[in-house]
């Protein structure tokens, strides 16, 4: 699925000129949510547009600033030989200290930006996953008290697995409710009461 996500991202956002490394990283993060399927792939990829445009904007800014400093560096190198003995010429293959410092600062900014976006994506994915679980639980009419207890759903379980798990939770809840209710009847429960109990149990089961 990671390659499918990557190829879709590359096709959708080729105009942004983002690196393969970055797109691979985004694809890996999306795959890790376990929520991307062939059916919703295009929608999920479309939802990354604002984030990827933000990446492009910041990269363009860094490239522009870098180009300006590079030009200034070249001009300083060109003037270095004509300053007389008062200024030592910079070795040809060695960057000036100020430029090295600038480059380090920009690298830190870029790394911080990537880290921030990665954290944002993880929190967003977690929120979307929790919303999906809650929506499915409500769809199955699982009780509020059972929802509040929480579910032991692994982080790597996909949407189909979540649906199956919650269906089992609902069936167990229905079975427990019927058991509690039947225990309230005396041993002499009439045949009509038994039939009504069976009908009620059948109606409460979730659709297959």
PDB file of C-alpha atoms in Angstrom:
ATOM      1  CA  UNK A   1       0.000   0.000   0.000  1.00  0.00           C
ATOM      2  CA  UNK A   2       2.919   2.343   0.683  1.00  0.00           C
ATOM      3  CA  UNK A   3       3.985   2.234  -2.986  1.00  0.00           C
ATOM      4  CA  UNK A   4       0.427   2.891  -4.133  1.00  0.00           C
ATOM      5  CA  UNK A   5       0.212   5.919  -1.832  1.00  0.00           C
ATOM      6  CA  UNK A   6       3.644   7.147  -2.963  1.00  0.00           C
ATOM      7  CA  UNK A   7       2.786   6.806  -6.665  1.00  0.00           C
ATOM      8  CA  UNK A   8      -0.521   8.625  -6.141  1.00  0.00           C
ATOM      9  CA  UNK A   9       1.227  11.436  -4.243  1.00  0.00           C
ATOM     10  CA  UNK A  10       3.891  11.732  -6.944  1.00  0.00           C
ATOM     11  CA  UNK A  11       1.278  11.897  -9.686  1.00  0.00           C
ATOM     12  CA  UNK A  12      -1.005  14.324  -7.843  1.00  0.00           C
ATOM     13  CA  UNK A  13       1.710  16.737  -6.669  1.00  0.00           C
ATOM     14  CA  UNK A  14       4.349  16.520  -9.398  1.00  0.00           C
ATOM     15  CA  UNK A  15       3.908  20.271  -9.953  1.00  0.00           C
ATOM     16  CA  UNK A  16       5.207  21.047  -6.464  1.00  0.00           C
ATOM     17  CA  UNK A  17       8.665  19.637  -7.221  1.00  0.00           C
ATOM     18  CA  UNK A  18       8.953  17.832  -3.873  1.00  0.00           C
ATOM     19  CA  UNK A  19      11.683  15.231  -3.402  1.00  0.00           C
ATOM     20  CA  UNK A  20      11.021  11.498  -3.623  1.00  0.00           C
ATOM     21  CA  UNK A  21      12.415  11.157  -0.100  1.00  0.00           C
ATOM     22  CA  UNK A  22       9.781  13.494   1.301  1.00  0.00           C
ATOM     23  CA  UNK A  23       6.931  11.821  -0.612  1.00  0.00           C
ATOM     24  CA  UNK A  24       8.126   8.400   0.545  1.00  0.00           C
ATOM     25  CA  UNK A  25       8.094   9.673   4.136  1.00  0.00           C
ATOM     26  CA  UNK A  26       4.528  10.982   3.791  1.00  0.00           C
ATOM     27  CA  UNK A  27       3.442   7.697   2.168  1.00  0.00           C
ATOM     28  CA  UNK A  28       4.952   5.693   5.041  1.00  0.00           C
ATOM     29  CA  UNK A  29       3.160   7.870   7.622  1.00  0.00           C
ATOM     30  CA  UNK A  30      -0.187   7.441   5.877  1.00  0.00           C
ATOM     31  CA  UNK A  31       0.270   3.689   5.536  1.00  0.00           C
ATOM     32  CA  UNK A  32       1.047   3.429   9.257  1.00  0.00           C
ATOM     33  CA  UNK A  33      -2.440   4.740  10.123  1.00  0.00           C
ATOM     34  CA  UNK A  34      -3.972   1.538   8.723  1.00  0.00           C
ATOM     35  CA  UNK A  35      -6.881   3.613   7.375  1.00  0.00           C
ATOM     36  CA  UNK A  36      -5.875   3.923   3.717  1.00  0.00           C
ATOM     37  CA  UNK A  37      -7.593   1.536   1.303  1.00  0.00           C
ATOM     38  CA  UNK A  38      -7.843   1.282  -2.477  1.00  0.00           C
ATOM     39  CA  UNK A  39     -11.297   2.846  -2.218  1.00  0.00           C
ATOM     40  CA  UNK A  40     -10.312   5.961  -0.237  1.00  0.00           C
ATOM     41  CA  UNK A  41      -6.742   6.342  -1.563  1.00  0.00           C
ATOM     42  CA  UNK A  42      -7.513   9.245  -3.907  1.00  0.00           C
ATOM     43  CA  UNK A  43      -9.444  11.098  -1.175  1.00  0.00           C
ATOM     44  CA  UNK A  44      -6.673  10.633   1.409  1.00  0.00           C
ATOM     45  CA  UNK A  45      -4.003  11.835  -1.031  1.00  0.00           C
ATOM     46  CA  UNK A  46      -6.107  14.867  -1.923  1.00  0.00           C
ATOM     47  CA  UNK A  47      -6.295  15.686   1.780  1.00  0.00           C
ATOM     48  CA  UNK A  48      -2.504  16.117   1.939  1.00  0.00           C
ATOM     49  CA  UNK A  49      -2.522  19.125  -0.404  1.00  0.00           C
ATOM     50  CA  UNK A  50      -2.326  21.910   2.186  1.00  0.00           C
ATOM     51  CA  UNK A  51       0.453  20.195   4.105  1.00  0.00           C
ATOM     52  CA  UNK A  52       2.537  19.520   0.990  1.00  0.00           C
ATOM     53  CA  UNK A  53       2.027  23.078  -0.258  1.00  0.00           C
ATOM     54  CA  UNK A  54       3.342  24.241   3.116  1.00  0.00           C
ATOM     55  CA  UNK A  55       6.424  22.089   2.586  1.00  0.00           C
ATOM     56  CA  UNK A  56       6.922  23.567  -0.877  1.00  0.00           C
ATOM     57  CA  UNK A  57       6.552  27.122   0.390  1.00  0.00           C
ATOM     58  CA  UNK A  58       9.154  26.642   3.109  1.00  0.00           C
ATOM     59  CA  UNK A  59      11.561  24.820   0.806  1.00  0.00           C
ATOM     60  CA  UNK A  60      11.257  27.590  -1.788  1.00  0.00           C
ATOM     61  CA  UNK A  61      11.981  30.176   0.887  1.00  0.00           C
ATOM     62  CA  UNK A  62      15.080  28.293   2.026  1.00  0.00           C
ATOM     63  CA  UNK A  63      16.280  27.867  -1.564  1.00  0.00           C
ATOM     64  CA  UNK A  64      15.805  31.581  -2.273  1.00  0.00           C
ATOM     65  CA  UNK A  65      17.697  32.593   0.852  1.00  0.00           C
ATOM     66  CA  UNK A  66      20.422  30.078   0.064  1.00  0.00           C
ATOM     67  CA  UNK A  67      20.779  31.375  -3.475  1.00  0.00           C
ATOM     68  CA  UNK A  68      21.175  34.923  -2.159  1.00  0.00           C
ATOM     69  CA  UNK A  69      23.898  33.939   0.252  1.00  0.00           C
ATOM     70  CA  UNK A  70      25.619  31.852  -2.397  1.00  0.00           C
ATOM     71  CA  UNK A  71      25.715  34.854  -4.716  1.00  0.00           C
ATOM     72  CA  UNK A  72      27.124  37.011  -1.933  1.00  0.00           C
ATOM     73  CA  UNK A  73      29.716  34.341  -1.224  1.00  0.00           C
ATOM     74  CA  UNK A  74      30.816  34.241  -4.867  1.00  0.00           C
ATOM     75  CA  UNK A  75      31.137  38.032  -4.907  1.00  0.00           C
ATOM     76  CA  UNK A  76      33.268  37.940  -1.764  1.00  0.00           C
ATOM     77  CA  UNK A  77      35.489  35.280  -3.303  1.00  0.00           C
ATOM     78  CA  UNK A  78      35.879  37.365  -6.459  1.00  0.00           C
ATOM     79  CA  UNK A  79      36.903  40.434  -4.467  1.00  0.00           C
ATOM     80  CA  UNK A  80      39.133  38.530  -2.059  1.00  0.00           C
ATOM     81  CA  UNK A  81      42.299  38.720  -4.222  1.00  0.00           C
ATOM     82  CA  UNK A  82      42.167  42.480  -4.691  1.00  0.00           C
ATOM     83  CA  UNK A  83      41.933  43.576  -1.053  1.00  0.00           C
ATOM     84  CA  UNK A  84      45.710  43.776  -0.491  1.00  0.00           C
ATOM     85  CA  UNK A  85      47.557  42.228   2.417  1.00  0.00           C
ATOM     86  CA  UNK A  86      45.091  43.488   4.998  1.00  0.00           C
ATOM     87  CA  UNK A  87      42.570  40.657   4.304  1.00  0.00           C
ATOM     88  CA  UNK A  88      43.478  37.005   4.088  1.00  0.00           C
ATOM     89  CA  UNK A  89      41.892  35.264   1.139  1.00  0.00           C
ATOM     90  CA  UNK A  90      39.506  32.410   1.977  1.00  0.00           C
ATOM     91  CA  UNK A  91      40.838  28.998   0.880  1.00  0.00           C
ATOM     92  CA  UNK A  92      39.145  28.022  -2.359  1.00  0.00           C
ATOM     93  CA  UNK A  93      37.378  24.884  -1.071  1.00  0.00           C
ATOM     94  CA  UNK A  94      36.521  26.179   2.418  1.00  0.00           C
ATOM     95  CA  UNK A  95      33.242  27.939   3.242  1.00  0.00           C
ATOM     96  CA  UNK A  96      33.421  31.155   5.309  1.00  0.00           C
ATOM     97  CA  UNK A  97      32.424  30.757   8.934  1.00  0.00           C
ATOM     98  CA  UNK A  98      29.357  32.980   8.558  1.00  0.00           C
ATOM     99  CA  UNK A  99      28.086  30.884   5.646  1.00  0.00           C
ATOM    100  CA  UNK A 100      28.626  27.611   7.534  1.00  0.00           C
ATOM    101  CA  UNK A 101      26.728  29.062  10.477  1.00  0.00           C
ATOM    102  CA  UNK A 102      23.883  30.167   8.200  1.00  0.00           C
ATOM    103  CA  UNK A 103      23.698  26.714   6.594  1.00  0.00           C
ATOM    104  CA  UNK A 104      23.554  25.027  10.006  1.00  0.00           C
ATOM    105  CA  UNK A 105      20.730  27.336  11.079  1.00  0.00           C
ATOM    106  CA  UNK A 106      18.747  26.572   7.934  1.00  0.00           C
ATOM    107  CA  UNK A 107      19.271  22.834   8.397  1.00  0.00           C
ATOM    108  CA  UNK A 108      17.923  23.117  11.946  1.00  0.00           C
ATOM    109  CA  UNK A 109      14.885  25.052  10.728  1.00  0.00           C
ATOM    110  CA  UNK A 110      14.201  22.476   8.035  1.00  0.00           C
ATOM    111  CA  UNK A 111      14.541  19.558  10.454  1.00  0.00           C
ATOM    112  CA  UNK A 112      12.245  21.292  12.942  1.00  0.00           C
ATOM    113  CA  UNK A 113       9.681  21.856  10.186  1.00  0.00           C
ATOM    114  CA  UNK A 114       9.765  18.198   9.133  1.00  0.00           C
ATOM    115  CA  UNK A 115       9.483  17.061  12.767  1.00  0.00           C
ATOM    116  CA  UNK A 116       6.560  19.397  13.401  1.00  0.00           C
ATOM    117  CA  UNK A 117       4.690  18.195  10.319  1.00  0.00           C
ATOM    118  CA  UNK A 118       5.366  14.551  11.160  1.00  0.00           C
ATOM    119  CA  UNK A 119       3.946  15.099  14.660  1.00  0.00           C
ATOM    120  CA  UNK A 120       0.946  16.934  13.219  1.00  0.00           C
ATOM    121  CA  UNK A 121       0.259  14.094  10.776  1.00  0.00           C
ATOM    122  CA  UNK A 122       0.489  11.495  13.542  1.00  0.00           C
ATOM    123  CA  UNK A 123      -1.947  13.422  15.772  1.00  0.00           C
ATOM    124  CA  UNK A 124      -4.299  13.987  12.843  1.00  0.00           C
ATOM    125  CA  UNK A 125      -4.227  10.302  11.898  1.00  0.00           C
ATOM    126  CA  UNK A 126      -4.875   9.285  15.521  1.00  0.00           C
ATOM    127  CA  UNK A 127      -7.838  11.659  15.740  1.00  0.00           C
ATOM    128  CA  UNK A 128      -9.294  10.378  12.472  1.00  0.00           C
ATOM    129  CA  UNK A 129      -8.856   6.769  13.624  1.00  0.00           C
ATOM    130  CA  UNK A 130     -10.585   7.445  16.967  1.00  0.00           C
ATOM    131  CA  UNK A 131     -13.431   9.214  15.130  1.00  0.00           C
ATOM    132  CA  UNK A 132     -13.820   6.221  12.805  1.00  0.00           C
ATOM    133  CA  UNK A 133     -13.966   3.807  15.757  1.00  0.00           C
ATOM    134  CA  UNK A 134     -16.524   5.974  17.573  1.00  0.00           C
ATOM    135  CA  UNK A 135     -18.681   6.346  14.451  1.00  0.00           C
ATOM    136  CA  UNK A 136     -18.671   2.590  13.843  1.00  0.00           C
ATOM    137  CA  UNK A 137     -19.493   1.879  17.494  1.00  0.00           C
ATOM    138  CA  UNK A 138     -22.471   4.263  17.332  1.00  0.00           C
ATOM    139  CA  UNK A 139     -23.560   2.740  14.025  1.00  0.00           C
ATOM    140  CA  UNK A 140     -23.659  -0.688  15.721  1.00  0.00           C
ATOM    141  CA  UNK A 141     -25.557   0.900  18.636  1.00  0.00           C
ATOM    142  CA  UNK A 142     -22.988  -0.146  21.200  1.00  0.00           C
ATOM    143  CA  UNK A 143     -23.951   1.328  24.568  1.00  0.00           C
ATOM    144  CA  UNK A 144     -22.384   4.571  25.772  1.00  0.00           C
ATOM    145  CA  UNK A 145     -21.060   2.898  28.920  1.00  0.00           C
ATOM    146  CA  UNK A 146     -19.294   0.214  26.840  1.00  0.00           C
ATOM    147  CA  UNK A 147     -17.799   2.856  24.511  1.00  0.00           C
ATOM    148  CA  UNK A 148     -16.491   4.794  27.512  1.00  0.00           C
ATOM    149  CA  UNK A 149     -14.710   1.638  28.720  1.00  0.00           C
ATOM    150  CA  UNK A 150     -12.595   1.781  25.546  1.00  0.00           C
ATOM    151  CA  UNK A 151     -11.641  -0.913  23.068  1.00  0.00           C
ATOM    152  CA  UNK A 152      -8.476  -3.015  22.841  1.00  0.00           C
ATOM    153  CA  UNK A 153      -7.898  -2.283  19.151  1.00  0.00           C
ATOM    154  CA  UNK A 154      -4.280  -2.628  17.894  1.00  0.00           C
ATOM    155  CA  UNK A 155      -2.879   0.458  16.127  1.00  0.00           C
ATOM    156  CA  UNK A 156      -2.177  -1.542  12.974  1.00  0.00           C
ATOM    157  CA  UNK A 157      -5.710  -2.945  12.619  1.00  0.00           C
ATOM    158  CA  UNK A 158      -7.346  -1.786   9.379  1.00  0.00           C
ATOM    159  CA  UNK A 159     -10.899  -0.539   8.911  1.00  0.00           C
ATOM    160  CA  UNK A 160     -12.308  -3.975   8.085  1.00  0.00           C
ATOM    161  CA  UNK A 161     -10.680  -5.427  11.191  1.00  0.00           C
ATOM    162  CA  UNK A 162     -12.119  -2.639  13.331  1.00  0.00           C
ATOM    163  CA  UNK A 163     -15.612  -3.319  11.978  1.00  0.00           C
ATOM    164  CA  UNK A 164     -15.292  -7.048  12.730  1.00  0.00           C
ATOM    165  CA  UNK A 165     -13.967  -6.389  16.247  1.00  0.00           C
ATOM    166  CA  UNK A 166     -16.770  -3.946  17.105  1.00  0.00           C
ATOM    167  CA  UNK A 167     -19.407  -6.326  15.702  1.00  0.00           C
ATOM    168  CA  UNK A 168     -18.174  -8.956  18.160  1.00  0.00           C
ATOM    169  CA  UNK A 169     -18.324  -6.405  20.993  1.00  0.00           C
ATOM    170  CA  UNK A 170     -21.942  -5.653  20.068  1.00  0.00           C
ATOM    171  CA  UNK A 171     -22.899  -9.336  19.925  1.00  0.00           C
ATOM    172  CA  UNK A 172     -21.303  -9.953  23.319  1.00  0.00           C
ATOM    173  CA  UNK A 173     -23.159  -6.957  24.733  1.00  0.00           C
ATOM    174  CA  UNK A 174     -26.476  -8.192  23.324  1.00  0.00           C
ATOM    175  CA  UNK A 175     -25.851 -11.702  24.644  1.00  0.00           C
ATOM    176  CA  UNK A 176     -25.037 -10.361  28.112  1.00  0.00           C
ATOM    177  CA  UNK A 177     -28.164  -8.216  28.102  1.00  0.00           C
ATOM    178  CA  UNK A 178     -30.332 -11.192  27.169  1.00  0.00           C
ATOM    179  CA  UNK A 179     -28.680 -13.303  29.835  1.00  0.00           C
ATOM    180  CA  UNK A 180     -29.339 -10.677  32.499  1.00  0.00           C
ATOM    181  CA  UNK A 181     -32.895 -10.274  31.314  1.00  0.00           C
ATOM    182  CA  UNK A 182     -33.658 -13.984  31.164  1.00  0.00           C
ATOM    183  CA  UNK A 183     -32.379 -14.453  34.714  1.00  0.00           C
ATOM    184  CA  UNK A 184     -35.137 -12.134  35.888  1.00  0.00           C
ATOM    185  CA  UNK A 185     -37.811 -14.550  34.639  1.00  0.00           C
ATOM    186  CA  UNK A 186     -38.939 -17.374  36.877  1.00  0.00           C
ATOM    187  CA  UNK A 187     -38.372 -20.994  35.913  1.00  0.00           C
ATOM    188  CA  UNK A 188     -42.040 -21.152  34.972  1.00  0.00           C
ATOM    189  CA  UNK A 189     -41.724 -18.619  32.171  1.00  0.00           C
ATOM    190  CA  UNK A 190     -44.564 -19.168  29.765  1.00  0.00           C
ATOM    191  CA  UNK A 191     -44.062 -20.302  26.160  1.00  0.00           C
ATOM    192  CA  UNK A 192     -45.357 -16.938  24.864  1.00  0.00           C
ATOM    193  CA  UNK A 193     -42.839 -15.037  26.995  1.00  0.00           C
ATOM    194  CA  UNK A 194     -40.080 -17.260  25.680  1.00  0.00           C
ATOM    195  CA  UNK A 195     -41.068 -16.523  22.071  1.00  0.00           C
ATOM    196  CA  UNK A 196     -41.136 -12.785  22.721  1.00  0.00           C
ATOM    197  CA  UNK A 197     -37.674 -12.976  24.286  1.00  0.00           C
ATOM    198  CA  UNK A 198     -36.337 -14.841  21.240  1.00  0.00           C
ATOM    199  CA  UNK A 199     -37.840 -12.258  18.840  1.00  0.00           C
ATOM    200  CA  UNK A 200     -36.347  -9.384  20.815  1.00  0.00           C
ATOM    201  CA  UNK A 201     -32.909 -11.045  20.755  1.00  0.00           C
ATOM    202  CA  UNK A 202     -33.097 -11.532  16.986  1.00  0.00           C
ATOM    203  CA  UNK A 203     -34.042  -7.871  16.390  1.00  0.00           C
ATOM    204  CA  UNK A 204     -31.189  -6.599  18.507  1.00  0.00           C
ATOM    205  CA  UNK A 205     -28.518  -8.380  16.492  1.00  0.00           C
ATOM    206  CA  UNK A 206     -26.564  -6.070  14.106  1.00  0.00           C
ATOM    207  CA  UNK A 207     -26.957  -6.645  10.402  1.00  0.00           C
ATOM    208  CA  UNK A 208     -24.362  -8.998   8.895  1.00  0.00           C
TER     209      UNK A 208
END
